Amino acid sequence: MDILRKLAPVFLFASCVFLITNNNGVEGSHRIYSRLQNVPAGEVNQVHRTAYHFQPPKHWINDPNGPMFFNGFYHLFYQYNPKGSVWGNIVWAHSVSKDLINWEALPNAIFPSKSFDINGTWSGSATILPGNRPIILYTGLDNDKRQIQSYAVPVNISDPYLREWDRPDDNPLVLPSSDMNASQFRDPTTAWWHNGHWRMLVGGKRKKSGMAWLYRSIDFKHWIKAKHPLHSAPLTGMWECPDFFPVALHGKNGLDTSRVGNDVKHVFKVSLDETRYEYYTVGQYEPETEIYEPDKTSVDGREGLRFDYGNFYASKTFFDSSKNRRILWGWANESDSADDDTAKGWAGIQAIPRTLWLDPSGKQVLQWPIEELETLRGQKVDLNDIKNMKQGKLVQVKGITAAQADVDVTFTLGSLDKAEEFDPNWEKLDAESVCALKRSNVPGGVGPFGLATLASQNLEEFTPVFFRVFKTKENKHKVLMCSDAKSSTLRPFDIKQYRPSFAGYVDVDLAAEKKISLRSLIDHSVVESFAAGGKTCILSRVYPTLAIKDDAQLFVFNNGTEPVTVQTLAAWSMNAPKQMNQNLEF
Ligand code: DQQ
């Protein structure tokens, strides 16, 4: 039955309301709600809590901070409000893990208490100094609320958990210079070493340009600003949480942050405060001249590449020396309102950590959930070789816990002849706007086909993750990937809940490959999806009312006239980790 088409009028109405009432995603940011900052969680509402994503038991979290692997433990620090579930009272909470899956909470590592951070302990990064000595650089807000960069070191280096951190009195290390805006100078990166000097970046803004200020030091204590920033771009606004790291030209192995040479490229990422999305470029870094030049295939700013085309911000990578890989952490904020968050007693999750490496094309990175996640896979269902799914066909994936699942599907396509024309006017739109026009209920030629996740049995609610193939006037194919939150909930459409039709293009040659894969990690209020082996990733936060717990369903669908075949589909129920910060009492 063509349920998708039947529901078209409902969704059309809903999308019109959405277009009129919503903005570009600024709702996804952390705002200051002083009236709610200290409202402690009463009863924590569990309906939409995630089972296997990183979360503390209650209250607000945002940016991942200072991730590192040190002496057998992974450390994750994160921005945390110990007193409530909106942004405020921020400290560096601290958790450790042996496997990136089970987490033990430790006392808060950094919290406002010194003159140089009395008004805030904001984001930063860890560096492992020679002699295996970890050090953290972070942004403190001083008595004048200036953003200044300070350091913290473990009190007892032989404590395997590195429980206590000291912020010595010779802080701060770096002050904003007189020509800088002191309220836009933050989030120091992991430092890298070359030719007798450490280097690190601090995010900032000058006039309307985003800046990655570059600092150099011989001893990690005395830092001098370089003559020119490592990178900047006009009209991009404040650059938060910059990240800068090398990637190998060939293979999946990660590299130490100080690695340079002819066999590497560099990736430069910023979190744009103005859009609350992240953008990266791939380019060449010349350490002698301190010049970073993005490749011609990479552009700065809003038109640029994104690690994730959904709800993913303030991300940070680290080099995991135990498995020679680079791992990316990112924060996924809620899409509901501050009042919802106060009522449910918690807000924010960390995305599943992702291994990240350079695509063989050299033009973009690839990302894939860390292999350890697979240890949580339980009951498995295979649905292979579902041939020639016609338009309107919907197949249910039964036998797994669809609200808490990992699903990996590969679609094969016959011909692309029926691909719809890509309207040249859409060149001016971003992918999200095209997806908002061409949602899963809009029949197509080649696609839309994909997964209907977190679906109620009769599809009153569902979050479709799908592909649609277009033909351009140059006779090329463009593959759009969407993760559409508009139909995700029956909650009334009000302006306080952000329900975007998140989307990105997937750089694949479907005419040659004739197949495309999709993996979705589904976890109650999050759907985190990876297309074509990690070329395009989208994380959506959604709040179903019917498709919850055991009532949630999973379907695979095609709504295009060209039949598609499900070559393989493997779906697993996911177990919760044994330990997820339950011991957090600090
Ligand atoms: N969050 C931190 C800042 C950073 C922002 C404050 C990014 O350091 O710029 O909680 O989400």
XYZ file of C-alpha atoms and ligand atoms in Angstrom:
597
model
C 0.000 0.000 0.000
C 1.266 3.440 -0.817
C 1.136 4.818 2.702
C 3.742 7.433 1.934
C 1.604 8.944 -0.793
C -1.548 8.811 1.310
C 0.113 10.957 3.899
C 1.325 13.579 1.446
C -1.238 16.279 2.288
C -0.435 16.040 5.990
C 3.263 16.520 5.364
C 2.766 19.245 2.808
C 0.797 21.240 5.326
C 3.366 20.530 8.002
C 6.254 21.647 5.812
C 4.518 24.906 4.899
C 4.010 25.690 8.568
C 7.635 24.787 9.185
C 8.975 27.029 6.449
C 6.998 29.940 7.748
C 7.865 29.519 11.379
C 11.379 28.166 11.637
C 14.835 29.620 11.077
C 18.032 28.076 9.842
C 18.762 25.922 12.857
C 19.858 28.504 15.358
C 17.496 26.708 17.716
C 20.197 24.059 17.872
C 22.505 26.412 19.774
C 23.140 26.868 23.455
C 21.398 29.958 24.641
C 21.502 31.515 28.056
C 18.267 30.891 29.933
C 19.210 32.307 33.313
C 15.756 31.607 34.730
C 16.249 27.889 34.088
C 19.967 27.512 34.704
C 19.751 26.197 38.240
C 16.589 24.139 38.021
C 17.843 20.698 39.040
C 16.394 17.599 37.424
C 13.512 16.212 39.426
C 12.342 12.986 37.888
C 14.424 12.332 34.786
C 12.144 11.561 31.854
C 13.469 8.395 30.246
C 11.272 8.125 27.124
C 13.702 9.784 24.743
C 16.935 9.122 26.600
C 19.495 7.333 24.512
C 20.717 3.862 25.460
C 24.162 3.662 23.870
C 25.156 7.275 23.172
C 27.346 9.072 25.698
C 25.256 10.887 28.314
C 25.477 11.690 32.007
C 22.417 10.587 34.042
C 20.928 14.083 34.044
C 21.392 17.783 33.221
C 22.916 19.687 30.315
C 25.976 18.770 28.262
C 27.622 20.434 25.284
C 31.056 20.346 23.625
C 33.362 17.345 23.940
C 36.621 18.620 25.452
C 40.186 17.316 25.586
C 39.598 13.755 24.358
C 42.756 11.655 24.633
C 44.121 8.154 25.079
C 46.552 7.967 27.961
C 48.107 4.937 29.685
C 45.370 2.497 28.723
C 42.368 4.801 29.254
C 40.308 6.995 26.998
C 39.442 10.290 28.650
C 36.481 12.390 27.646
C 35.862 15.760 29.237
C 32.759 17.714 28.301
C 31.009 20.997 29.000
C 28.467 20.241 31.721
C 25.926 22.119 33.832
C 25.849 20.226 37.161
C 22.822 22.240 38.293
C 20.319 22.099 35.473
C 19.423 21.054 31.945
C 19.954 24.303 30.034
C 23.344 25.903 29.319
C 24.989 27.560 32.359
C 27.335 26.956 35.340
C 29.691 25.241 32.922
C 32.421 22.910 34.235
C 34.643 20.298 32.613
C 33.043 17.002 33.602
C 35.319 13.994 33.183
C 34.756 10.333 32.289
C 37.126 7.475 31.523
C 36.741 4.323 29.491
C 38.768 1.324 28.381
C 36.718 0.745 25.242
C 34.962 4.024 24.288
C 31.650 2.264 25.082
C 31.488 1.885 28.883
C 32.171 5.082 30.814
C 32.953 5.771 34.418
C 32.333 9.272 35.741
C 35.020 11.050 37.764
C 34.901 14.306 39.719
C 34.660 17.463 37.626
C 38.168 18.159 36.370
C 38.043 21.926 35.787
C 35.547 24.355 37.295
C 35.481 28.105 37.863
C 37.499 28.911 40.963
C 40.639 30.808 39.988
C 40.851 34.486 39.118
C 41.655 33.523 35.536
C 38.548 31.339 35.091
C 36.143 32.564 37.761
C 33.491 33.411 35.159
C 33.699 30.267 33.072
C 35.669 27.182 32.125
C 35.001 26.751 28.445
C 36.205 24.436 25.723
C 39.726 23.261 25.006
C 41.963 20.373 24.070
C 44.585 17.972 25.398
C 48.165 17.517 24.205
C 50.532 14.769 25.342
C 53.942 16.334 25.954
C 57.241 14.432 25.562
C 57.798 12.163 28.552
C 54.127 11.097 28.366
C 52.787 14.142 30.246
C 49.234 15.237 29.388
C 48.369 18.911 29.483
C 45.073 20.668 28.810
C 44.620 24.083 27.228
C 41.192 25.625 27.852
C 39.405 28.958 27.756
C 38.730 30.667 31.061
C 36.630 33.770 31.579
C 38.353 36.082 34.046
C 36.979 38.746 36.384
C 36.393 41.053 33.426
C 34.799 38.210 31.432
C 37.700 38.319 29.016
C 38.284 35.011 27.236
C 41.824 33.902 28.052
C 43.711 30.672 27.522
C 45.007 28.682 30.498
C 46.455 25.249 31.187
C 45.731 22.392 33.561
C 47.877 19.374 34.459
C 47.164 16.168 36.409
C 47.862 16.470 40.127
C 49.069 12.886 40.293
C 50.431 11.487 37.056
C 50.593 7.991 38.519
C 46.818 7.938 39.179
C 45.629 5.829 36.217
C 42.359 7.816 36.071
C 43.984 11.269 36.287
C 41.202 12.231 38.668
C 42.423 15.625 39.818
C 43.605 18.488 37.664
C 45.587 21.499 38.801
C 45.486 24.966 37.255
C 48.771 26.484 38.446
C 48.998 30.126 39.385
C 51.293 31.042 36.512
C 48.127 30.994 34.374
C 46.837 32.448 32.095
C 49.133 31.604 29.209
C 47.528 33.666 26.460
C 45.579 36.906 26.680
C 43.695 38.515 23.816
C 45.862 41.220 22.284
C 44.654 44.814 22.345
C 43.388 44.663 18.746
C 41.206 41.627 19.454
C 37.661 41.314 20.697
C 38.141 39.704 24.144
C 34.730 38.113 24.051
C 35.512 36.291 20.838
C 38.744 34.481 21.531
C 38.387 30.869 22.583
C 38.688 27.084 22.246
C 42.430 26.287 21.939
C 43.347 23.239 19.839
C 45.639 20.324 20.542
C 49.177 21.643 19.990
C 51.587 20.261 17.404
C 55.381 20.297 17.428
C 57.660 21.182 14.547
C 61.234 22.294 14.324
C 61.683 23.405 17.929
C 58.283 25.030 18.441
C 54.835 24.101 19.636
C 51.936 25.587 17.721
C 48.274 25.865 18.620
C 45.211 27.701 17.362
C 42.613 29.808 19.124
C 39.283 30.585 17.436
C 38.221 34.198 16.968
C 36.660 36.908 14.888
C 37.951 40.173 13.463
C 35.283 42.483 12.062
C 33.138 39.947 10.203
C 35.915 37.465 9.440
C 36.419 34.176 11.229
C 40.011 33.771 12.453
C 42.190 30.872 13.564
C 44.842 32.743 15.529
C 48.169 30.905 15.522
C 50.458 30.841 18.579
C 53.968 29.431 18.950
C 55.932 28.382 22.003
C 59.232 26.708 22.792
C 58.292 25.562 26.314
C 54.457 25.395 26.218
C 54.384 28.227 28.764
C 55.342 31.317 26.781
C 53.220 31.702 23.700
C 53.725 34.287 20.976
C 51.125 35.162 18.376
C 52.318 34.521 14.828
C 52.287 37.448 12.387
C 49.398 35.997 10.439
C 46.573 33.670 11.506
C 46.868 30.116 10.217
C 43.612 30.674 8.386
C 40.732 33.142 8.153
C 37.746 33.733 5.896
C 35.657 36.847 5.290
C 32.011 37.048 6.351
C 32.044 33.784 8.294
C 31.673 35.274 11.787
C 33.090 33.820 14.985
C 35.071 30.596 14.534
C 34.457 28.346 17.523
C 36.259 25.101 18.287
C 38.833 25.045 15.461
C 40.495 21.691 14.816
C 43.585 21.106 12.670
C 45.164 17.736 11.986
C 47.030 15.671 9.398
C 45.478 12.784 7.459
C 47.390 10.129 5.495
C 47.124 10.352 1.705
C 46.615 6.612 1.578
C 44.916 4.205 3.965
C 42.793 4.535 7.051
C 45.441 4.965 9.725
C 45.334 8.126 11.774
C 48.403 10.260 12.385
C 49.897 12.017 15.359
C 48.875 15.674 15.290
C 52.500 16.791 14.738
C 52.987 14.695 11.610
C 53.893 16.637 8.446
C 55.355 15.495 5.111
C 54.637 14.785 1.471
C 52.447 11.832 2.300
C 49.883 13.812 4.268
C 47.224 16.438 3.781
C 45.729 18.560 6.541
C 42.135 19.065 7.572
C 41.007 22.372 9.049
C 37.570 22.513 10.720
C 35.628 25.304 12.368
C 32.277 25.511 14.108
C 30.490 28.587 12.733
C 28.706 30.370 15.537
C 26.469 32.133 13.009
C 24.975 28.946 11.567
C 25.723 26.520 14.422
C 27.074 24.113 11.824
C 30.626 22.967 11.153
C 32.642 23.247 7.975
C 36.004 21.842 6.958
C 38.540 22.115 4.200
C 41.235 19.680 3.067
C 44.503 21.340 2.150
C 48.262 21.674 2.318
C 50.110 22.877 5.384
C 53.628 24.211 5.054
C 55.076 24.345 8.589
C 58.144 26.397 7.643
C 56.060 29.289 6.356
C 53.041 28.487 8.575
C 50.774 28.599 5.573
C 47.698 26.443 5.271
C 46.137 26.522 1.814
C 42.836 24.707 1.206
C 42.815 22.663 -2.008
C 40.837 24.031 -4.951
C 38.213 21.337 -4.328
C 37.538 22.707 -0.795
C 35.834 26.007 -0.071
C 35.644 27.936 3.190
C 32.435 28.910 4.912
C 28.810 28.005 4.453
C 29.264 26.405 1.042
C 31.936 24.127 2.412
C 32.138 20.456 3.313
C 30.653 19.295 6.579
C 31.539 16.377 8.822
C 27.827 16.037 9.391
C 24.871 17.697 7.686
C 22.662 17.383 10.760
C 22.798 18.213 14.427
C 26.540 17.974 15.152
C 28.644 20.776 16.588
C 31.805 21.776 18.481
C 33.497 18.576 17.360
C 37.036 17.609 18.168
C 39.394 14.853 16.993
C 42.258 13.099 18.753
C 44.908 10.595 17.705
C 44.343 7.209 19.337
C 47.873 5.806 19.524
C 46.594 2.437 20.788
C 44.850 1.695 17.500
C 46.551 4.149 15.156
C 43.380 5.935 14.247
C 41.968 9.454 14.429
C 38.689 9.666 16.297
C 36.078 12.392 15.977
C 33.704 13.358 18.795
C 30.813 15.784 18.258
C 28.020 17.217 20.372
C 24.386 16.685 19.325
C 22.134 19.162 21.071
C 18.419 18.659 21.566
C 15.968 19.936 18.959
C 13.196 20.487 21.476
C 12.699 23.585 23.636
C 14.455 24.728 26.820
C 11.206 24.109 28.698
C 11.110 20.548 27.334
C 14.692 20.044 28.505
C 13.922 21.329 31.970
C 10.910 19.033 32.138
C 12.855 15.984 31.012
C 15.839 16.783 33.234
C 18.552 16.340 30.646
C 19.824 17.818 27.386
C 22.546 16.930 24.907
C 24.365 13.777 23.903
C 27.702 13.061 22.318
C 27.532 11.462 18.873
C 29.015 7.984 18.562
C 32.776 8.482 18.191
C 33.796 8.090 14.562
C 37.016 6.936 12.963
C 37.996 9.508 10.370
C 40.383 9.244 7.408
C 40.934 10.756 3.961
C 38.817 9.517 1.070
C 41.022 8.045 -1.710
C 39.865 10.961 -3.925
C 41.702 13.298 -1.508
C 38.719 15.670 -1.695
C 36.914 14.846 1.536
C 37.115 12.728 4.673
C 35.298 9.500 5.425
C 33.817 8.667 8.815
C 32.664 5.405 10.327
C 31.378 4.514 13.815
C 34.245 3.111 15.914
C 34.520 -0.670 15.593
C 33.946 -1.113 19.360
C 30.297 -0.159 18.846
C 29.754 -3.540 17.210
C 30.285 -5.239 20.598
C 26.847 -3.904 21.577
C 25.113 -5.677 18.696
C 22.606 -8.282 19.889
C 19.777 -10.046 18.033
C 20.376 -9.888 14.277
C 17.978 -9.972 11.337
C 19.044 -10.341 7.703
C 16.796 -9.314 4.833
C 18.819 -9.988 1.746
C 17.911 -9.768 -1.882
C 14.540 -8.036 -1.768
C 14.234 -7.737 -5.509
C 12.644 -4.966 -7.511
C 10.917 -2.939 -4.853
C 8.350 -0.981 -6.834
C 7.124 2.533 -6.170
C 5.199 2.734 -2.915
C 6.638 -0.547 -1.633
C 7.311 -0.728 2.073
C 8.959 -3.716 3.771
C 9.034 -4.007 7.533
C 12.215 -5.161 9.286
C 10.831 -7.307 12.088
C 12.559 -9.079 14.945
C 14.776 -6.341 16.384
C 14.276 -3.516 18.878
C 13.747 -0.834 16.265
C 14.079 2.030 18.779
C 17.580 0.856 19.675
C 19.234 -0.584 16.605
C 22.076 -0.585 14.116
C 21.060 -1.177 10.504
C 23.260 -1.501 7.455
C 21.655 -1.748 4.025
C 22.941 -1.790 0.451
C 20.615 -0.845 -2.394
C 21.305 -1.746 -6.013
C 19.813 0.136 -8.932
C 19.169 -0.894 -12.501
C 19.083 2.176 -14.646
C 19.350 5.853 -13.772
C 17.364 6.908 -16.833
C 14.363 7.899 -14.751
C 16.344 10.286 -12.528
C 14.464 13.561 -12.090
C 15.889 16.734 -13.529
C 17.825 18.895 -11.147
C 16.244 22.316 -11.412
C 19.109 24.770 -12.152
C 17.506 27.181 -9.644
C 18.336 24.698 -6.913
C 22.047 25.372 -7.467
C 21.434 28.431 -5.289
C 19.793 26.386 -2.531
C 21.516 24.244 0.033
C 20.795 20.509 0.100
C 18.485 20.938 3.093
C 16.201 23.266 1.153
C 16.057 20.839 -1.772
C 15.151 18.028 0.616
C 12.416 20.192 2.153
C 10.884 20.447 -1.345
C 11.437 16.809 -2.236
C 10.580 14.866 0.853
C 10.100 11.099 1.121
C 6.395 11.386 0.343
C 7.069 13.179 -2.972
C 7.228 10.434 -5.604
C 10.329 10.454 -7.795
C 12.143 8.635 -10.550
C 15.252 7.110 -9.002
C 14.353 7.397 -5.359
C 13.348 8.437 -2.857
C 14.376 5.086 -1.389
C 15.807 4.311 2.024
C 14.854 3.550 5.613
C 11.856 4.758 7.593
C 13.303 4.794 11.114
C 11.542 5.381 14.441
C 8.252 4.736 12.654
C 4.868 4.051 14.172
C 3.103 1.013 12.728
C 0.879 3.067 10.402
C 3.511 5.698 9.702
C 1.776 8.477 11.564
C 5.324 9.262 12.676
C 8.608 8.339 11.036
C 12.085 9.721 10.379
C 13.004 8.723 6.829
C 16.658 8.521 5.833
C 16.818 8.232 2.074
C 18.407 8.946 -1.280
C 17.062 10.672 -4.377
C 19.003 10.783 -7.641
C 18.850 13.781 -9.960
C 20.172 14.406 -13.445
C 21.773 17.792 -14.071
C 21.649 19.707 -17.344
C 25.242 18.576 -17.947
C 23.865 15.017 -17.798
C 25.624 14.253 -14.530
C 23.982 12.581 -11.567
C 23.567 14.227 -8.209
C 22.723 12.047 -5.214
C 20.851 13.729 -2.398
C 20.801 12.132 1.060
C 18.077 13.322 3.468
C 17.289 12.659 7.117
C 13.947 14.307 7.515
C 12.657 15.169 10.993
C 9.457 16.861 9.768
C 7.356 13.734 10.026
C 9.145 12.456 13.119
C 6.529 13.350 15.721
C 2.844 14.028 16.185
C 3.624 16.779 18.672
C 1.859 19.920 17.499
C 3.897 22.041 15.155
C 5.101 24.908 17.279
C 8.126 27.065 16.726
C 9.961 25.602 19.681
C 10.761 22.281 18.163
C 13.272 22.207 15.382
C 12.329 19.668 12.680
C 14.667 20.160 9.761
C 14.865 18.157 6.553
C 18.603 17.718 7.017
C 20.414 16.821 3.799
C 23.735 16.626 2.000
C 24.946 15.447 -1.405
C 26.854 12.184 -1.721
C 29.857 12.234 -4.032
C 29.394 8.831 -5.686
C 29.354 7.749 -9.312
C 26.105 5.803 -9.181
C 26.041 5.297 -12.946
C 29.230 3.251 -12.597
C 28.751 1.720 -9.160
C 25.019 0.998 -9.447
C 24.753 0.609 -5.671
C 24.768 2.702 -2.523
C 24.941 1.785 1.151
C 23.337 3.350 4.202
C 24.025 2.652 7.870
C 21.791 4.154 10.567
C 22.348 4.060 14.306
C 18.943 4.455 15.904
C 18.770 5.262 19.609
C 15.334 6.500 20.814
C 15.759 10.209 20.038
C 18.696 10.097 17.659
C 19.189 8.718 14.160
C 22.804 8.915 13.074
C 23.352 7.906 9.457
C 26.343 7.196 7.224
C 25.967 7.021 3.445
C 28.301 5.305 0.996
C 30.793 4.099 3.589
C 30.892 7.417 5.464
C 31.024 9.962 2.635
C 27.992 11.880 3.877
C 26.770 11.714 7.472
C 23.624 13.139 9.060
C 22.592 13.104 12.701
C 18.956 13.976 13.539
C 17.380 14.454 16.962
C 13.695 13.502 17.041
C 10.958 12.998 19.638
C 8.309 10.508 18.542
C 5.154 10.104 20.597
C 3.949 6.746 19.207
C 7.166 5.280 17.822
C 8.718 4.773 21.210
C 10.319 1.786 22.950
C 8.766 -1.487 21.724
C 6.242 0.351 19.556
C 8.892 1.771 17.261
C 9.215 0.073 13.864
C 11.710 0.038 11.033
C 10.862 -0.133 7.326
C 12.702 -0.040 4.063
C 10.910 1.788 1.247
C 10.994 2.923 -2.333
C 8.904 5.812 -3.610
C 10.517 6.187 -7.042
C 9.297 4.736 -10.349
C 12.614 2.943 -10.921
C 12.534 -0.332 -8.907
C 15.351 -0.790 -6.399
C 16.753 -3.979 -4.910
C 17.852 -4.410 -1.331
C 21.002 -6.423 -1.944
C 21.786 -6.883 1.744
C 20.203 -5.602 4.913
C 21.550 -6.495 8.342
C 19.861 -5.071 11.419
C 20.799 -5.597 15.033
C 19.108 -4.842 18.318
C 21.639 -2.797 20.264
C 22.423 -3.507 23.898
C 23.094 -0.680 26.300
C 26.647 -0.489 27.657
C 27.031 -1.943 31.145
C 28.278 1.355 32.440
C 27.252 4.828 31.287
C 28.330 7.325 33.928
C 25.746 5.976 36.420
C 28.140 6.880 39.199
C 28.059 10.608 38.366
C 27.401 12.368 41.639
C 29.657 15.345 41.337
N 30.800 26.205 23.725
C 31.751 26.610 24.727
C 32.648 27.589 24.052
C 32.533 27.212 22.621
C 31.090 26.860 22.479
C 31.033 27.162 25.934
C 30.805 25.985 21.299
O 33.987 27.474 24.499
O 32.926 28.253 21.763
O 30.233 26.174 26.543
O 29.649 25.224 21.457
